[in-house]
Coordinates of C-alpha atoms in Angstrom, one line a residue:
X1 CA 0.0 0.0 0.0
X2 CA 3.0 2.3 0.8
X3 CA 4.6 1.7 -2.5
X4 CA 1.1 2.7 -4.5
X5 CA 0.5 5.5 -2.7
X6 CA 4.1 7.1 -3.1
X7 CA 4.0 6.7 -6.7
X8 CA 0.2 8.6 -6.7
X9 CA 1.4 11.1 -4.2
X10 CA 4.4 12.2 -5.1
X11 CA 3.5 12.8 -9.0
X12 CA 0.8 14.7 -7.9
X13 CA 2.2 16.7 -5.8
X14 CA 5.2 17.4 -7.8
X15 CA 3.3 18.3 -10.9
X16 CA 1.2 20.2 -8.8
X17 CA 4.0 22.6 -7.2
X18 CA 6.0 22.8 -10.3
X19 CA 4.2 26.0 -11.8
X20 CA 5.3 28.2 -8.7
X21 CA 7.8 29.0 -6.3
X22 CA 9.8 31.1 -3.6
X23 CA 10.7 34.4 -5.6
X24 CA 15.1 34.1 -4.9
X25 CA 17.6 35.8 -6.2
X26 CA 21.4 36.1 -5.9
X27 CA 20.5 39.1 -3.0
X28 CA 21.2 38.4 0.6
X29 CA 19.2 36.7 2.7
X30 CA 19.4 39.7 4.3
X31 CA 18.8 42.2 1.6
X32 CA 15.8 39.5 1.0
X33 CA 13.9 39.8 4.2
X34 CA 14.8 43.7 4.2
X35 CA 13.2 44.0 0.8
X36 CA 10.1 42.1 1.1
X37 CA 6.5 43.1 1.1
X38 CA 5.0 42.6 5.0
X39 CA 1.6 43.5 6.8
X40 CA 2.0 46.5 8.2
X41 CA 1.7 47.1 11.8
X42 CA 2.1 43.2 12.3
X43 CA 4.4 40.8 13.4
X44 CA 5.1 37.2 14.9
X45 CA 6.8 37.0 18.2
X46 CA 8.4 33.7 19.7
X47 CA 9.4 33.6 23.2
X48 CA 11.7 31.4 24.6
X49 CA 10.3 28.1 26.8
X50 CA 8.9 28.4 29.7
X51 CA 8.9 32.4 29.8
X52 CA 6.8 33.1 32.3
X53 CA 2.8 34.7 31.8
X54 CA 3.6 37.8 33.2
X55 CA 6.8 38.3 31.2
X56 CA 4.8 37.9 28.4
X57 CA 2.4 40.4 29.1
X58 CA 5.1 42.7 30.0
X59 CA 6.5 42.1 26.7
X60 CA 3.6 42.7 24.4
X61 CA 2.1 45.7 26.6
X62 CA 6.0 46.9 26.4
X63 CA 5.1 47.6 22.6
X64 CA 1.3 48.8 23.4
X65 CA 0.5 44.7 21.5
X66 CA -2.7 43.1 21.0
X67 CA -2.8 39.4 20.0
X68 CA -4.7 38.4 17.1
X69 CA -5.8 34.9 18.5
X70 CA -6.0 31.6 15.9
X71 CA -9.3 32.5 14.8
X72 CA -9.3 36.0 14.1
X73 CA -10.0 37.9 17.4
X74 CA -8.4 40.7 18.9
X75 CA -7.3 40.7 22.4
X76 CA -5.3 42.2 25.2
X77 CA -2.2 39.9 26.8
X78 CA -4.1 40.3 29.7
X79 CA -7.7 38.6 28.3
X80 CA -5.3 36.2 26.6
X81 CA -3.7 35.1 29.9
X82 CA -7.4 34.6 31.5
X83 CA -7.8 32.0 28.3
X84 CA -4.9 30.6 26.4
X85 CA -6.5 28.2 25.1
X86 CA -9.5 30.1 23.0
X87 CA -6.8 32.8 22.2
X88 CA -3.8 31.2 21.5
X89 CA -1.9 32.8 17.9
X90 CA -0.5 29.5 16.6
X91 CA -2.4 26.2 18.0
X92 CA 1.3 24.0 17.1
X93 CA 3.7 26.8 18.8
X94 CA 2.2 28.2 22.4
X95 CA 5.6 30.3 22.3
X96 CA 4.6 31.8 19.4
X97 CA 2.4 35.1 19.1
X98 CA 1.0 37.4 16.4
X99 CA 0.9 40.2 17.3
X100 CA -0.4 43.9 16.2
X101 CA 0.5 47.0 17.3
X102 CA -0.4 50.9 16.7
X103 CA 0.5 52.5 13.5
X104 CA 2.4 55.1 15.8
X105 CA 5.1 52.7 16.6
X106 CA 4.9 50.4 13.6
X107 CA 6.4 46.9 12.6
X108 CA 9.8 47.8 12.6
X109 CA 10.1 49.8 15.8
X110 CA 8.4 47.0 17.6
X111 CA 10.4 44.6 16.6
X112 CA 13.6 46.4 17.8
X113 CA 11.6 46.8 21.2
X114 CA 11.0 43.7 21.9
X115 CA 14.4 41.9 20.3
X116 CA 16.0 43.8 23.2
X117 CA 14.2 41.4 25.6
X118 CA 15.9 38.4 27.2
X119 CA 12.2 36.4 27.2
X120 CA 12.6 36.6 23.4
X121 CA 13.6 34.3 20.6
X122 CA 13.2 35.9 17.4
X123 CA 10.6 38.8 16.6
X124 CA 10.0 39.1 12.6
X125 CA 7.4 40.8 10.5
X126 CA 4.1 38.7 9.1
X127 CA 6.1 38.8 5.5
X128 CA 3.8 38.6 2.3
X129 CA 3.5 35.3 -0.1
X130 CA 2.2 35.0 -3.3
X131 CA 0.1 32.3 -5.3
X132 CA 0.9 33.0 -8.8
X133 CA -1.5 33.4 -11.7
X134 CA -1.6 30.4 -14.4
X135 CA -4.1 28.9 -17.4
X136 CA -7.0 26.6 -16.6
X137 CA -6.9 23.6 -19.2
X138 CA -10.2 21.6 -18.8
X139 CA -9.0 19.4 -21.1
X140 CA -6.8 16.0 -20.6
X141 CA -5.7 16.3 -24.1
X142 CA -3.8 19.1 -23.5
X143 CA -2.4 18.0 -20.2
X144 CA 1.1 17.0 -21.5
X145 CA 2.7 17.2 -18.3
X146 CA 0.7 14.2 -17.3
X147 CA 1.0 12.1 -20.8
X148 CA 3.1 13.8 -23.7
X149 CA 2.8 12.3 -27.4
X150 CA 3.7 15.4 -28.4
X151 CA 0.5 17.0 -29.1
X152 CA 1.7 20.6 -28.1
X153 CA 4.8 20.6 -30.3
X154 CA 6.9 19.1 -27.6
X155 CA 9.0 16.3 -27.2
X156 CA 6.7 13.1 -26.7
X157 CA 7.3 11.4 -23.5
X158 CA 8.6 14.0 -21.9
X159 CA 6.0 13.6 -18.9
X160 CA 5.8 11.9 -15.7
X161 CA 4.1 8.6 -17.1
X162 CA 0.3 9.2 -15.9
X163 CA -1.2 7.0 -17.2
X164 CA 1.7 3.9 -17.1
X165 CA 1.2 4.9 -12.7
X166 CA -2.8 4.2 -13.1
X167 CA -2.1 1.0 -14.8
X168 CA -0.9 0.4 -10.9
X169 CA -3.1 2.7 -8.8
X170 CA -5.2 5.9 -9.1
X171 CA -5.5 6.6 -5.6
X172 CA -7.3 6.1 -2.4
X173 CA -9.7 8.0 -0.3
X174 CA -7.5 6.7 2.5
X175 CA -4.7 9.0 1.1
X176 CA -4.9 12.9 2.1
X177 CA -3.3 16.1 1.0
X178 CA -4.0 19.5 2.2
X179 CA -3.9 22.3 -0.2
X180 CA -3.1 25.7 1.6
X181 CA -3.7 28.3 -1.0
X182 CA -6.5 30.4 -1.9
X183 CA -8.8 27.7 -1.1
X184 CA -10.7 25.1 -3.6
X185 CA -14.2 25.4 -5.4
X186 CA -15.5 22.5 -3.5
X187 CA -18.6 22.4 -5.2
X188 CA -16.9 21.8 -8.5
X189 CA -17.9 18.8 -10.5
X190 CA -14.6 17.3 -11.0
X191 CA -13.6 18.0 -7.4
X192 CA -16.7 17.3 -5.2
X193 CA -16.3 13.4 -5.0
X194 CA -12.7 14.1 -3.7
X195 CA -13.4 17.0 -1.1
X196 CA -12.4 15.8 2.4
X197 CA -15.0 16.0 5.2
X198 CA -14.3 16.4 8.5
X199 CA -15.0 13.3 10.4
X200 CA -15.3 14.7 13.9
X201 CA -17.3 17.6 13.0
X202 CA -21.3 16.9 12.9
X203 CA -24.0 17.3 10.1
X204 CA -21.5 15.7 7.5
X205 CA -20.9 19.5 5.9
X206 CA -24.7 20.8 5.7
X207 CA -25.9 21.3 9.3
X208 CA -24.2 24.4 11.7
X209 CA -24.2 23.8 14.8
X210 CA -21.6 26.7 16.5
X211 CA -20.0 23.9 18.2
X212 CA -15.8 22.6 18.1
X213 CA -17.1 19.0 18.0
X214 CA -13.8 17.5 17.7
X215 CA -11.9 20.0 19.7
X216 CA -9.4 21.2 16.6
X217 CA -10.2 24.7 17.4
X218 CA -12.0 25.6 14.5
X219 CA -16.0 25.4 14.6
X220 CA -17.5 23.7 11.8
X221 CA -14.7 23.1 10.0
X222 CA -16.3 20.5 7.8
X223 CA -13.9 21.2 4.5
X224 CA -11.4 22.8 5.8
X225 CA -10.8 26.7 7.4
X226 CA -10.3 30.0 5.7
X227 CA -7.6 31.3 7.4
X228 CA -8.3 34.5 5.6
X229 CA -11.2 35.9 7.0
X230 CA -11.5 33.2 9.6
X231 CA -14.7 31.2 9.0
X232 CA -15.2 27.8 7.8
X233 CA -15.8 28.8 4.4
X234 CA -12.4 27.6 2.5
X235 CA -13.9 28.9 -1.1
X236 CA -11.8 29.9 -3.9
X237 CA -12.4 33.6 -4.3
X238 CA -9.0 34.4 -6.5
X239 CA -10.9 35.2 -9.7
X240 CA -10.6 35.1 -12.2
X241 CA -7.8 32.5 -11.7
X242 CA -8.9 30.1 -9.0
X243 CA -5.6 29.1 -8.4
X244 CA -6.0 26.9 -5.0
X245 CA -8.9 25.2 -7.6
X246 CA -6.7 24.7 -10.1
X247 CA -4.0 23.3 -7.8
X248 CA -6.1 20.8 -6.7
X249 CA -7.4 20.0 -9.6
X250 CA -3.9 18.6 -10.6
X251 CA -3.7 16.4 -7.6
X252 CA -6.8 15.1 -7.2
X253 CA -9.6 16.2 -9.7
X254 CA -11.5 12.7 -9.6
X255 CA -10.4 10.7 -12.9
X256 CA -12.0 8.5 -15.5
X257 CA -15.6 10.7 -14.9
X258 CA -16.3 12.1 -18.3
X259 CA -16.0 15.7 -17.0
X260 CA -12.7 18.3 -16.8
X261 CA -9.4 17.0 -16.0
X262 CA -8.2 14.2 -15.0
X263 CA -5.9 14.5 -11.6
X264 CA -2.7 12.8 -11.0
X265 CA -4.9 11.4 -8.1
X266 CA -8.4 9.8 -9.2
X267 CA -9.3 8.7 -5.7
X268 CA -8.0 11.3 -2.8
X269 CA -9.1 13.7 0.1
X270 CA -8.4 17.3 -0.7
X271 CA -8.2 19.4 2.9
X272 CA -9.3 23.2 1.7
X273 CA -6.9 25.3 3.4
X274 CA -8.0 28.8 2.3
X275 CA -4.7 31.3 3.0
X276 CA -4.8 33.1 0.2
X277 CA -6.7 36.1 -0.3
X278 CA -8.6 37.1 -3.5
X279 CA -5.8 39.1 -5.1
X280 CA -3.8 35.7 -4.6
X281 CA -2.2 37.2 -1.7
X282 CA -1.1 35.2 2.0
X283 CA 0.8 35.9 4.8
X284 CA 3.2 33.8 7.7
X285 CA 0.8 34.0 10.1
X286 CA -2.2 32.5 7.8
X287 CA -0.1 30.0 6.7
X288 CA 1.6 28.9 9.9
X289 CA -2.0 28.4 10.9
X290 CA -3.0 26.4 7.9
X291 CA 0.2 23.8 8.3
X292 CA -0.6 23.2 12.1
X293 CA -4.4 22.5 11.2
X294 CA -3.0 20.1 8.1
X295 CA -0.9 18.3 10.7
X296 CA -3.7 18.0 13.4
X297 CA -6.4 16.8 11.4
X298 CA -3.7 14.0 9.6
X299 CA -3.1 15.3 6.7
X300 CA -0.4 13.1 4.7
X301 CA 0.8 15.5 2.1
X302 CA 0.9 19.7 2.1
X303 CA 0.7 21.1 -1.3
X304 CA 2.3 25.0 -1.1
X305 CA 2.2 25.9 -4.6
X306 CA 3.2 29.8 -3.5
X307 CA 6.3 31.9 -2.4
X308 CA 7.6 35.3 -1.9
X309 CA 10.8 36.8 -0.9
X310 CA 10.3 37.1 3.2
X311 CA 12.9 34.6 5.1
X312 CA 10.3 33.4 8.0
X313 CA 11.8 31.5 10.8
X314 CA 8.5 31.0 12.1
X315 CA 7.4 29.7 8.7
X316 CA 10.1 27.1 8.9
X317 CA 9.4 25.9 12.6
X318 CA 6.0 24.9 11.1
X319 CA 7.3 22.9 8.3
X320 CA 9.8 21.4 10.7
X321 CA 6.4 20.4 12.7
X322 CA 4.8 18.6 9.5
X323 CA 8.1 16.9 8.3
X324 CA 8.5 15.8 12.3
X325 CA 4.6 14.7 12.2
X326 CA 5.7 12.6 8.8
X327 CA 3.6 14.6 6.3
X328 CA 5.9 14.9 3.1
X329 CA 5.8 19.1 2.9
X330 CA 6.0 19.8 -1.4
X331 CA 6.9 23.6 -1.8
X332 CA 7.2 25.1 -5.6
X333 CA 10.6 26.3 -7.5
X334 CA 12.0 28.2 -10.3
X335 CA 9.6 31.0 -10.5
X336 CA 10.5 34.3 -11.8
X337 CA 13.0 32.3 -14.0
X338 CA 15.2 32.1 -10.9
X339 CA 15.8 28.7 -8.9
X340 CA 16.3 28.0 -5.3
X341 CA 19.8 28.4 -3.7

């Protein structure tokens, strides 16, 4: 079972990444992080283990701080100290905090502020990622990256075998991959029998009931979370583009229907992890969330067909957290015309 659902796996997710990537250049990685876009008035704060509460209050208040909470709310240190566990930042990293302060002081003043503290590990702006804009094909015929005779003018077989990997499997609704992007048209035809639905939540994705039934963190989270405006809504929204629809498509629109595309992955649960606004744009802090909610809920494979030029240590604790949790973490390369160093 292993050995069928590598070969299903990684061609999907491979194919799936390989339009996109982290923008790099021959800079710095310091002229990188100075250069790159951020959210204003933002930033992600890790304190070092076993700080104590009221050193972290201190801290925060230190730069007049608010926490923005997993979910989306707004509160003081001293309202998240009466609750850590509804207003917790980061559900994987309790050290870590997002936090926002006044336009008076700003992102960069703040993080001078509190990178003078002993309590702290690293403070680093909420840096700006991208999901790139390509063509939707709804046709197999012109998919050549999955089986290549050439039809484009190309060189024929110059593909990743499809369809010689279905003659062995096409998947399994055991098999899972979470696509964080800018979330997936789950009501799409070709991707509907594939969605994932949350086992633990109740009503099976049509009944509300305001309740955390499985005790993620998220309410209703039947598909997924939107990470972006923090409901349980993981939609596609990045028209005219659809991107995070797109992406999944690749992996796992379902095959051998008669309709669209075929996927890489007939048979496989598609997590909609919507981090991506409708302009195509993300941030750390959306994305941190999305890869601890990929690895709580089990998630085997993380598709992050995106990049940008910010150098997140935060962002890479959380892929260290997949990769230690055994989810194979597929990032995107070469974009821009410039590769990875």
């Amino acid at each position: 079972m292993k050995a069928r659902m590598g070969i299903c796996f990684v061609l999907a997710v491979f194919l799936a990444v390989g339009f996109l990537g982290f923008r790099h250049s021959e800079a710095t990685q310091q002229d990188l992080s100075v250069s790159a876009a951020y959210v204003p008035n933002e930033l992600l704060v890790k304190f070092k283990t076993a700080t104590a509460e009221t050193a972290v209050i201190q801290a925060i208040d230190a730069v007049q701080g608010a926490i923005i909470a997993h979910r989306g709310e707004v509160v003081s240190a001293g309202l998240w100290a009466e609750n850590k566990s509804d207003y917790r930042s980061f559900l994987g990293d309790p050290d870590l905090f997002h936090v926002k302060v006044p336009p008076t002081l700003g992102t960069e003043k703040a993080i001078v502020e509190l990178m003078s503290n002993a309590n702290v590990e690293y403070a680093e702006k909420n840096y700006i990622y991208y999901a790139d804009t390509i063509p939707n094909d709804p046709h197999f015929s012109l998919q050549w990256g999955l089986h290549n005779a050439g039809q484009s003018g190309g060189t024929a077989d110059a593909d990743i075998d499809a369809p010689e990997a279905w003659n062995i499997f096409t998947g399994s609704s055991d098999n899972t991959i979470a696509i964080i992007d800018s979330g997936i048209d789950y009501a799409h035809v070709d991707l509907q029998p594939n969605i994932w639905t949350n086992p633990g939540e109740t009503g099976g994705g049509k009944e509300t009931d305001g309740i955390d039934n499985d005790g993620n963190g998220y309410i209703d989270d039947w598909h997924g979370w939107d990470f972006v405006n923090n409901d349980n809504n993981p939609m596609d929204d990045f028209d005219p583009y659809y991107h995070g629809t797109h992406v999944a498509g690749i992996a796992g629109a379902r095959g051998n229907d008669g309709a669209g595309v075929a996927g890489v992955c007939w048979n496989v649960k598609l997590i909609a992890l919507k981090a991506f606004n409708y302009q195509g744009r993300g941030n750390t802090a959306a994305e941190v969330n999305a890869i601890d909610y990929a690895i709580t809920m089990g998630a085997q494979v993380i598709n992050a067909s995106w990049g940008g030029y910010g150098i997140s240590t935060a962002l890479y604790q959380a892929i260290e957290r997949a990769q230690a949790s055994g989810i194979l973490f597929v990032a995107a390369a070469g974009n821009d015309s410039l590769n990875n160093n």
